[in-house]
Amino acid sequence: MLEADARERIMVALDCDRERALELGDLLSGRARWVKIGMTLFYAEGPAIVRAFKERGFKVFLDLKFHDIPHQVKGAARSAALTGADLLTVHGLGAGDMLAAACEGAREAAEATGSERARVIAITVLTSMNAEALASIGVTDDIACEAQRLATLARERGVDGVVCSPQEAHAMRELLGEDALVVTPGVRPAGAALGDQSRVATPASAIAQGASHLVIGRPITGANDPVEAFEAIVSELVQTA
Ligand code: C5P
């Protein structure tokens, strides 16, 4: 893989406070292309934190996992996209009309600003859920089957891809086709600490499985030298993916 492509594939998860997030932004500016801002940081800091990263030249994956009635989700996606975020998430479990509403909200924001439409990807089954948890809410199909059903529904309603574990990336790529975004967390460079992730893959193997983008947090943000850690992952992808 070319170096520029490798940089484009890594999304650095900023699960920290504003001060540390901006510090990491300064360190990784010009090297990393994407940051992921989740609920903890966004609910504390609001749209300003997205704009701060856009101003520093990053693309922003704003991971707020919408799940509400379609009208509300459309408004949420519109508002989220108006912050300048490039990628948004919505729960597949909200079903077809809600998924379509998220895409519509992103489209409205693009029309209002004349900028490119934020992409929308679906959460299928949270990796924190097991078969027992699914059964407790009345889903008796196995996890892979449920994830594939939700991914198919999302694709049919205009969603641009999915978030899934590296283990599911191959099946999702087959199901959704070449153009879909397949974004995988649970990525650990060889030898890195697992933290609370259990189903992990190395960056190169996640890409080989069909991932388009890798969400990587603590192996970069918790490293003594985040720049060195980030560049080591870029090198791994350049050499082996
Ligand atoms: O630090 P780490 O690399 O484990 O960060 C992974 C990021 O991906 C975190 O922001 C986490 O919330 C997110 N994530 C995950 N597993 C999922 C979905 C999202 O770890 N299934």
PDB file of C-alpha atoms and ligand atoms in Angstrom:
ATOM      1  CA  MET A   1       0.000   0.000   0.000  1.00  0.00           C
ATOM      2  CA  LEU A   2       1.221   3.520  -0.743  1.00  0.00           C
ATOM      3  CA  GLU A   3       2.120   5.682   2.240  1.00  0.00           C
ATOM      4  CA  ALA A   4      -0.571   8.296   1.517  1.00  0.00           C
ATOM      5  CA  ASP A   5      -3.159   5.530   1.335  1.00  0.00           C
ATOM      6  CA  ALA A   6      -1.963   4.057   4.642  1.00  0.00           C
ATOM      7  CA  ARG A   7      -2.365   7.453   6.366  1.00  0.00           C
ATOM      8  CA  GLU A   8      -5.869   7.752   4.945  1.00  0.00           C
ATOM      9  CA  ARG A   9      -6.915   4.385   6.412  1.00  0.00           C
ATOM     10  CA  ILE A  10      -6.123   5.075  10.078  1.00  0.00           C
ATOM     11  CA  MET A  11      -8.695   6.830  12.285  1.00  0.00           C
ATOM     12  CA  VAL A  12      -7.224   7.897  15.614  1.00  0.00           C
ATOM     13  CA  ALA A  13      -9.817   7.498  18.394  1.00  0.00           C
ATOM     14  CA  LEU A  14      -9.587  10.456  20.778  1.00  0.00           C
ATOM     15  CA  ASP A  15     -11.197   9.031  23.902  1.00  0.00           C
ATOM     16  CA  CYS A  16      -9.793  11.704  26.205  1.00  0.00           C
ATOM     17  CA  ASP A  17     -10.466  15.253  27.374  1.00  0.00           C
ATOM     18  CA  ARG A  18     -10.251  18.355  25.188  1.00  0.00           C
ATOM     19  CA  GLU A  19      -6.795  19.389  26.291  1.00  0.00           C
ATOM     20  CA  ARG A  20      -5.248  15.997  25.546  1.00  0.00           C
ATOM     21  CA  ALA A  21      -7.226  15.665  22.306  1.00  0.00           C
ATOM     22  CA  LEU A  22      -5.861  18.974  21.020  1.00  0.00           C
ATOM     23  CA  GLU A  23      -2.362  18.074  22.186  1.00  0.00           C
ATOM     24  CA  LEU A  24      -2.610  14.837  20.181  1.00  0.00           C
ATOM     25  CA  GLY A  25      -3.985  16.843  17.266  1.00  0.00           C
ATOM     26  CA  ASP A  26      -0.919  19.085  17.303  1.00  0.00           C
ATOM     27  CA  LEU A  27       1.396  16.065  17.449  1.00  0.00           C
ATOM     28  CA  LEU A  28      -0.331  14.184  14.643  1.00  0.00           C
ATOM     29  CA  SER A  29      -1.112  17.166  12.405  1.00  0.00           C
ATOM     30  CA  GLY A  30       0.210  16.574   8.883  1.00  0.00           C
ATOM     31  CA  ARG A  31       0.645  12.854   9.620  1.00  0.00           C
ATOM     32  CA  ALA A  32      -2.791  11.477  10.498  1.00  0.00           C
ATOM     33  CA  ARG A  33      -5.731  12.286   8.223  1.00  0.00           C
ATOM     34  CA  TRP A  34      -8.630  11.161  10.460  1.00  0.00           C
ATOM     35  CA  VAL A  35      -9.638  11.503  14.094  1.00  0.00           C
ATOM     36  CA  LYS A  36     -12.626   9.835  15.748  1.00  0.00           C
ATOM     37  CA  ILE A  37     -14.590  11.909  18.248  1.00  0.00           C
ATOM     38  CA  GLY A  38     -17.020   9.910  20.366  1.00  0.00           C
ATOM     39  CA  MET A  39     -19.861  10.781  22.696  1.00  0.00           C
ATOM     40  CA  THR A  40     -17.732  11.504  25.746  1.00  0.00           C
ATOM     41  CA  LEU A  41     -15.685  14.234  24.107  1.00  0.00           C
ATOM     42  CA  PHE A  42     -18.523  15.605  21.970  1.00  0.00           C
ATOM     43  CA  TYR A  43     -21.052  15.872  24.792  1.00  0.00           C
ATOM     44  CA  ALA A  44     -18.486  17.738  26.869  1.00  0.00           C
ATOM     45  CA  GLU A  45     -17.255  20.095  24.179  1.00  0.00           C
ATOM     46  CA  GLY A  46     -19.948  20.270  21.485  1.00  0.00           C
ATOM     47  CA  PRO A  47     -19.511  21.257  17.830  1.00  0.00           C
ATOM     48  CA  ALA A  48     -16.485  23.425  18.683  1.00  0.00           C
ATOM     49  CA  ILE A  49     -14.329  20.333  19.148  1.00  0.00           C
ATOM     50  CA  VAL A  50     -15.198  19.117  15.650  1.00  0.00           C
ATOM     51  CA  ARG A  51     -14.430  22.519  14.185  1.00  0.00           C
ATOM     52  CA  ALA A  52     -11.120  22.638  16.058  1.00  0.00           C
ATOM     53  CA  PHE A  53      -9.991  19.465  14.291  1.00  0.00           C
ATOM     54  CA  LYS A  54     -11.355  20.551  10.916  1.00  0.00           C
ATOM     55  CA  GLU A  55      -9.380  23.797  11.257  1.00  0.00           C
ATOM     56  CA  ARG A  56      -6.265  21.727  11.919  1.00  0.00           C
ATOM     57  CA  GLY A  57      -6.808  19.868   8.655  1.00  0.00           C
ATOM     58  CA  PHE A  58      -8.219  16.586   9.943  1.00  0.00           C
ATOM     59  CA  LYS A  59     -11.207  14.663   8.674  1.00  0.00           C
ATOM     60  CA  VAL A  60     -13.565  13.918  11.545  1.00  0.00           C
ATOM     61  CA  PHE A  61     -15.423  10.692  12.232  1.00  0.00           C
ATOM     62  CA  LEU A  62     -18.133  11.854  14.657  1.00  0.00           C
ATOM     63  CA  ASP A  63     -19.314   8.656  16.341  1.00  0.00           C
ATOM     64  CA  LEU A  64     -22.606   9.565  18.044  1.00  0.00           C
ATOM     65  CA  LYS A  65     -24.550   6.389  17.139  1.00  0.00           C
ATOM     66  CA  PHE A  66     -27.986   7.875  16.435  1.00  0.00           C
ATOM     67  CA  HIS A  67     -31.059   5.862  17.446  1.00  0.00           C
ATOM     68  CA  ASP A  68     -34.430   7.656  17.712  1.00  0.00           C
ATOM     69  CA  ILE A  69     -37.542   8.285  15.652  1.00  0.00           C
ATOM     70  CA  PRO A  70     -36.694   9.127  12.024  1.00  0.00           C
ATOM     71  CA  HIS A  71     -37.592  12.820  12.352  1.00  0.00           C
ATOM     72  CA  GLN A  72     -35.186  13.257  15.274  1.00  0.00           C
ATOM     73  CA  VAL A  73     -32.428  11.241  13.614  1.00  0.00           C
ATOM     74  CA  LYS A  74     -32.701  13.289  10.442  1.00  0.00           C
ATOM     75  CA  GLY A  75     -32.262  16.458  12.494  1.00  0.00           C
ATOM     76  CA  ALA A  76     -29.410  14.951  14.481  1.00  0.00           C
ATOM     77  CA  ALA A  77     -27.568  13.877  11.337  1.00  0.00           C
ATOM     78  CA  ARG A  78     -28.122  17.280   9.776  1.00  0.00           C
ATOM     79  CA  SER A  79     -26.808  19.090  12.868  1.00  0.00           C
ATOM     80  CA  ALA A  80     -23.861  16.697  13.194  1.00  0.00           C
ATOM     81  CA  ALA A  81     -22.956  17.118   9.539  1.00  0.00           C
ATOM     82  CA  LEU A  82     -23.199  20.903   9.831  1.00  0.00           C
ATOM     83  CA  THR A  83     -20.342  20.808  12.358  1.00  0.00           C
ATOM     84  CA  GLY A  84     -18.170  19.766   9.416  1.00  0.00           C
ATOM     85  CA  ALA A  85     -17.922  16.097  10.400  1.00  0.00           C
ATOM     86  CA  ASP A  86     -17.084  13.805   7.490  1.00  0.00           C
ATOM     87  CA  LEU A  87     -18.446  10.523   8.843  1.00  0.00           C
ATOM     88  CA  LEU A  88     -21.392   9.737  11.147  1.00  0.00           C
ATOM     89  CA  THR A  89     -22.819   6.601  12.763  1.00  0.00           C
ATOM     90  CA  VAL A  90     -26.381   5.351  13.171  1.00  0.00           C
ATOM     91  CA  HIS A  91     -27.720   2.184  14.810  1.00  0.00           C
ATOM     92  CA  GLY A  92     -29.000  -0.396  12.335  1.00  0.00           C
ATOM     93  CA  LEU A  93     -31.455  -1.542  15.001  1.00  0.00           C
ATOM     94  CA  GLY A  94     -33.516   1.622  14.383  1.00  0.00           C
ATOM     95  CA  ALA A  95     -34.596  -0.002  11.067  1.00  0.00           C
ATOM     96  CA  GLY A  96     -35.111   1.242   7.535  1.00  0.00           C
ATOM     97  CA  ASP A  97     -36.890   4.577   7.854  1.00  0.00           C
ATOM     98  CA  MET A  98     -34.499   5.716  10.578  1.00  0.00           C
ATOM     99  CA  LEU A  99     -31.471   4.716   8.494  1.00  0.00           C
ATOM    100  CA  ALA A 100     -32.826   6.580   5.476  1.00  0.00           C
ATOM    101  CA  ALA A 101     -33.525   9.610   7.688  1.00  0.00           C
ATOM    102  CA  ALA A 102     -29.898   9.734   8.815  1.00  0.00           C
ATOM    103  CA  CYS A 103     -28.753   9.800   5.205  1.00  0.00           C
ATOM    104  CA  GLU A 104     -31.328  12.460   4.377  1.00  0.00           C
ATOM    105  CA  GLY A 105     -30.120  14.659   7.236  1.00  0.00           C
ATOM    106  CA  ALA A 106     -26.544  14.389   5.991  1.00  0.00           C
ATOM    107  CA  ARG A 107     -27.724  15.248   2.471  1.00  0.00           C
ATOM    108  CA  GLU A 108     -29.609  18.322   3.692  1.00  0.00           C
ATOM    109  CA  ALA A 109     -26.529  19.604   5.473  1.00  0.00           C
ATOM    110  CA  ALA A 110     -24.448  19.189   2.320  1.00  0.00           C
ATOM    111  CA  GLU A 111     -27.029  21.078   0.305  1.00  0.00           C
ATOM    112  CA  ALA A 112     -27.100  23.868   2.886  1.00  0.00           C
ATOM    113  CA  THR A 113     -23.329  24.324   2.912  1.00  0.00           C
ATOM    114  CA  GLY A 114     -22.406  23.245  -0.605  1.00  0.00           C
ATOM    115  CA  SER A 115     -19.831  20.879   0.841  1.00  0.00           C
ATOM    116  CA  GLU A 116     -19.423  17.154   0.325  1.00  0.00           C
ATOM    117  CA  ARG A 117     -22.051  14.970   2.030  1.00  0.00           C
ATOM    118  CA  ALA A 118     -20.978  13.401   5.303  1.00  0.00           C
ATOM    119  CA  ARG A 119     -20.888   9.622   4.923  1.00  0.00           C
ATOM    120  CA  VAL A 120     -23.134   7.583   7.215  1.00  0.00           C
ATOM    121  CA  ILE A 121     -22.227   4.126   8.479  1.00  0.00           C
ATOM    122  CA  ALA A 122     -24.310   1.699  10.504  1.00  0.00           C
ATOM    123  CA  ILE A 123     -23.606  -0.006  13.777  1.00  0.00           C
ATOM    124  CA  THR A 124     -24.886  -3.562  13.450  1.00  0.00           C
ATOM    125  CA  VAL A 125     -24.451  -5.553  16.691  1.00  0.00           C
ATOM    126  CA  LEU A 126     -22.312  -3.835  19.319  1.00  0.00           C
ATOM    127  CA  THR A 127     -19.289  -5.989  20.061  1.00  0.00           C
ATOM    128  CA  SER A 128     -20.105  -5.612  23.752  1.00  0.00           C
ATOM    129  CA  MET A 129     -23.207  -7.766  23.154  1.00  0.00           C
ATOM    130  CA  ASN A 130     -23.130 -11.562  23.226  1.00  0.00           C
ATOM    131  CA  ALA A 131     -25.761 -14.124  22.223  1.00  0.00           C
ATOM    132  CA  GLU A 132     -27.279 -14.032  25.709  1.00  0.00           C
ATOM    133  CA  ALA A 133     -27.670 -10.239  25.599  1.00  0.00           C
ATOM    134  CA  LEU A 134     -29.278 -10.457  22.152  1.00  0.00           C
ATOM    135  CA  ALA A 135     -31.664 -13.181  23.358  1.00  0.00           C
ATOM    136  CA  SER A 136     -32.617 -10.962  26.314  1.00  0.00           C
ATOM    137  CA  ILE A 137     -34.043  -8.420  23.857  1.00  0.00           C
ATOM    138  CA  GLY A 138     -35.769 -11.079  21.787  1.00  0.00           C
ATOM    139  CA  VAL A 139     -33.169 -11.656  19.053  1.00  0.00           C
ATOM    140  CA  THR A 140     -32.583 -15.383  18.788  1.00  0.00           C
ATOM    141  CA  ASP A 141     -30.620 -15.458  15.507  1.00  0.00           C
ATOM    142  CA  ASP A 142     -26.881 -15.778  15.945  1.00  0.00           C
ATOM    143  CA  ILE A 143     -24.804 -12.602  16.048  1.00  0.00           C
ATOM    144  CA  ALA A 144     -23.314 -12.941  12.557  1.00  0.00           C
ATOM    145  CA  CYS A 145     -26.737 -13.496  11.023  1.00  0.00           C
ATOM    146  CA  GLU A 146     -28.201 -10.487  12.866  1.00  0.00           C
ATOM    147  CA  ALA A 147     -25.249  -8.285  11.874  1.00  0.00           C
ATOM    148  CA  GLN A 148     -25.611  -9.279   8.231  1.00  0.00           C
ATOM    149  CA  ARG A 149     -29.343  -8.636   8.226  1.00  0.00           C
ATOM    150  CA  LEU A 150     -28.838  -5.145   9.670  1.00  0.00           C
ATOM    151  CA  ALA A 151     -26.006  -4.395   7.230  1.00  0.00           C
ATOM    152  CA  THR A 152     -28.157  -5.427   4.257  1.00  0.00           C
ATOM    153  CA  LEU A 153     -31.005  -3.252   5.482  1.00  0.00           C
ATOM    154  CA  ALA A 154     -28.634  -0.324   5.943  1.00  0.00           C
ATOM    155  CA  ARG A 155     -27.276  -0.694   2.430  1.00  0.00           C
ATOM    156  CA  GLU A 156     -30.784  -0.859   0.981  1.00  0.00           C
ATOM    157  CA  ARG A 157     -31.637   2.433   2.690  1.00  0.00           C
ATOM    158  CA  GLY A 158     -28.618   4.359   1.402  1.00  0.00           C
ATOM    159  CA  VAL A 159     -26.094   3.944   4.216  1.00  0.00           C
ATOM    160  CA  ASP A 160     -22.449   4.030   3.073  1.00  0.00           C
ATOM    161  CA  GLY A 161     -21.090   1.125   5.121  1.00  0.00           C
ATOM    162  CA  VAL A 162     -20.719  -0.393   8.570  1.00  0.00           C
ATOM    163  CA  VAL A 163     -18.648  -0.482  11.712  1.00  0.00           C
ATOM    164  CA  CYS A 164     -17.662  -4.055  12.534  1.00  0.00           C
ATOM    165  CA  SER A 165     -14.962  -6.124  14.169  1.00  0.00           C
ATOM    166  CA  PRO A 166     -12.051  -7.261  11.974  1.00  0.00           C
ATOM    167  CA  GLN A 167     -13.458 -10.796  12.233  1.00  0.00           C
ATOM    168  CA  GLU A 168     -16.644  -9.653  10.491  1.00  0.00           C
ATOM    169  CA  ALA A 169     -14.901  -7.459   7.906  1.00  0.00           C
ATOM    170  CA  HIS A 170     -14.591 -10.175   5.276  1.00  0.00           C
ATOM    171  CA  ALA A 171     -18.284 -11.113   5.386  1.00  0.00           C
ATOM    172  CA  MET A 172     -19.297  -7.436   5.370  1.00  0.00           C
ATOM    173  CA  ARG A 173     -17.067  -6.681   2.385  1.00  0.00           C
ATOM    174  CA  GLU A 174     -18.583  -9.617   0.464  1.00  0.00           C
ATOM    175  CA  LEU A 175     -22.090  -8.519   1.387  1.00  0.00           C
ATOM    176  CA  LEU A 176     -21.760  -4.788   0.778  1.00  0.00           C
ATOM    177  CA  GLY A 177     -19.396  -4.699  -2.198  1.00  0.00           C
ATOM    178  CA  GLU A 178     -16.242  -2.868  -3.142  1.00  0.00           C
ATOM    179  CA  ASP A 179     -17.392   0.701  -2.522  1.00  0.00           C
ATOM    180  CA  ALA A 180     -18.718   0.241   1.017  1.00  0.00           C
ATOM    181  CA  LEU A 181     -16.937   1.713   4.016  1.00  0.00           C
ATOM    182  CA  VAL A 182     -15.972  -1.099   6.385  1.00  0.00           C
ATOM    183  CA  VAL A 183     -14.588   0.498   9.533  1.00  0.00           C
ATOM    184  CA  THR A 184     -13.032  -1.769  12.154  1.00  0.00           C
ATOM    185  CA  PRO A 185     -12.039  -1.027  15.748  1.00  0.00           C
ATOM    186  CA  GLY A 186     -10.256  -3.695  17.787  1.00  0.00           C
ATOM    187  CA  VAL A 187      -7.018  -3.169  15.881  1.00  0.00           C
ATOM    188  CA  ARG A 188      -3.752  -3.813  17.660  1.00  0.00           C
ATOM    189  CA  PRO A 189      -0.253  -3.643  16.158  1.00  0.00           C
ATOM    190  CA  ALA A 190       1.696  -6.840  16.837  1.00  0.00           C
ATOM    191  CA  GLY A 191       2.894  -6.805  20.448  1.00  0.00           C
ATOM    192  CA  ALA A 192       0.588  -3.966  21.601  1.00  0.00           C
ATOM    193  CA  ALA A 193      -1.442  -4.194  24.810  1.00  0.00           C
ATOM    194  CA  LEU A 194      -4.992  -5.425  24.225  1.00  0.00           C
ATOM    195  CA  GLY A 195      -6.655  -3.194  26.856  1.00  0.00           C
ATOM    196  CA  ASP A 196     -10.314  -4.231  27.029  1.00  0.00           C
ATOM    197  CA  GLN A 197     -10.417  -5.411  23.399  1.00  0.00           C
ATOM    198  CA  SER A 198     -10.730  -9.158  23.004  1.00  0.00           C
ATOM    199  CA  ARG A 199     -11.393  -9.864  19.312  1.00  0.00           C
ATOM    200  CA  VAL A 200      -8.416  -8.101  17.776  1.00  0.00           C
ATOM    201  CA  ALA A 201      -6.447  -8.099  14.524  1.00  0.00           C
ATOM    202  CA  THR A 202      -3.253  -6.435  13.385  1.00  0.00           C
ATOM    203  CA  PRO A 203      -3.633  -3.433  11.056  1.00  0.00           C
ATOM    204  CA  ALA A 204      -2.447  -5.367   7.994  1.00  0.00           C
ATOM    205  CA  SER A 205      -4.686  -8.362   8.658  1.00  0.00           C
ATOM    206  CA  ALA A 206      -7.744  -6.128   9.224  1.00  0.00           C
ATOM    207  CA  ILE A 207      -7.102  -4.534   5.815  1.00  0.00           C
ATOM    208  CA  ALA A 208      -6.574  -7.976   4.245  1.00  0.00           C
ATOM    209  CA  GLN A 209      -9.944  -9.017   5.694  1.00  0.00           C
ATOM    210  CA  GLY A 210     -11.631  -6.177   3.827  1.00  0.00           C
ATOM    211  CA  ALA A 211     -11.542  -3.196   6.194  1.00  0.00           C
ATOM    212  CA  SER A 212     -11.412   0.180   4.458  1.00  0.00           C
ATOM    213  CA  HIS A 213     -10.513   2.055   7.663  1.00  0.00           C
ATOM    214  CA  LEU A 214      -9.051   1.124  11.050  1.00  0.00           C
ATOM    215  CA  VAL A 215     -10.101   2.811  14.292  1.00  0.00           C
ATOM    216  CA  ILE A 216      -7.091   2.802  16.588  1.00  0.00           C
ATOM    217  CA  GLY A 217      -7.071   4.536  19.943  1.00  0.00           C
ATOM    218  CA  ARG A 218      -4.896   3.589  22.863  1.00  0.00           C
ATOM    219  CA  PRO A 219      -2.032   1.978  20.908  1.00  0.00           C
ATOM    220  CA  ILE A 220      -1.437   5.521  19.573  1.00  0.00           C
ATOM    221  CA  THR A 221      -2.931   7.880  22.161  1.00  0.00           C
ATOM    222  CA  GLY A 222      -1.547   5.955  25.138  1.00  0.00           C
ATOM    223  CA  ALA A 223       1.945   5.465  23.686  1.00  0.00           C
ATOM    224  CA  ASN A 224       4.918   7.287  25.204  1.00  0.00           C
ATOM    225  CA  ASP A 225       5.498   8.685  21.738  1.00  0.00           C
ATOM    226  CA  PRO A 226       2.181   8.860  19.824  1.00  0.00           C
ATOM    227  CA  VAL A 227       3.911  10.040  16.642  1.00  0.00           C
ATOM    228  CA  GLU A 228       6.283   7.083  16.662  1.00  0.00           C
ATOM    229  CA  ALA A 229       3.383   4.702  17.352  1.00  0.00           C
ATOM    230  CA  PHE A 230       1.321   6.188  14.526  1.00  0.00           C
ATOM    231  CA  GLU A 231       4.223   6.091  12.077  1.00  0.00           C
ATOM    232  CA  ALA A 232       4.971   2.467  12.997  1.00  0.00           C
ATOM    233  CA  ILE A 233       1.422   1.532  11.983  1.00  0.00           C
ATOM    234  CA  VAL A 234       1.787   3.470   8.718  1.00  0.00           C
ATOM    235  CA  SER A 235       5.031   1.572   8.029  1.00  0.00           C
ATOM    236  CA  GLU A 236       3.382  -1.750   8.835  1.00  0.00           C
ATOM    237  CA  LEU A 237       0.635  -1.018   6.315  1.00  0.00           C
ATOM    238  CA  VAL A 238       3.088   0.195   3.665  1.00  0.00           C
ATOM    239  CA  GLN A 239       5.204  -2.932   4.026  1.00  0.00           C
ATOM    240  CA  THR A 240       2.569  -5.598   4.452  1.00  0.00           C
ATOM    241  CA  ALA A 241      -0.881  -4.458   3.284  1.00  0.00           C
TER     242      ALA A 241
HETATM  243  O1  C5P B   1      -8.340   2.386  22.253  1.00  0.00           O
HETATM  244  P1  C5P B   1      -8.948   1.480  21.253  1.00  0.00           P
HETATM  245  O2  C5P B   1      -8.064   1.230  20.044  1.00  0.00           O
HETATM  246  O3  C5P B   1      -9.488   0.193  21.831  1.00  0.00           O
HETATM  247  O4  C5P B   1     -10.176   2.319  20.710  1.00  0.00           O
HETATM  248  C1  C5P B   1     -11.125   1.782  19.841  1.00  0.00           C
HETATM  249  C2  C5P B   1     -12.216   2.773  19.597  1.00  0.00           C
HETATM  250  O5  C5P B   1     -13.221   2.135  18.851  1.00  0.00           O
HETATM  251  C3  C5P B   1     -12.898   3.303  20.839  1.00  0.00           C
HETATM  252  O6  C5P B   1     -13.261   4.658  20.558  1.00  0.00           O
HETATM  253  C4  C5P B   1     -14.114   2.438  20.994  1.00  0.00           C
HETATM  254  O7  C5P B   1     -15.189   3.098  21.600  1.00  0.00           O
HETATM  255  C5  C5P B   1     -14.451   2.147  19.547  1.00  0.00           C
HETATM  256  N1  C5P B   1     -15.208   0.936  19.304  1.00  0.00           N
HETATM  257  C6  C5P B   1     -14.799  -0.329  19.745  1.00  0.00           C
HETATM  258  N2  C5P B   1     -15.563  -1.421  19.444  1.00  0.00           N
HETATM  259  C7  C5P B   1     -16.685  -1.281  18.751  1.00  0.00           C
HETATM  260  C8  C5P B   1     -17.082  -0.026  18.298  1.00  0.00           C
HETATM  261  C9  C5P B   1     -16.320   1.067  18.594  1.00  0.00           C
HETATM  262  O8  C5P B   1     -13.769  -0.469  20.358  1.00  0.00           O
HETATM  263  N3  C5P B   1     -17.383  -2.340  18.438  1.00  0.00           N
END
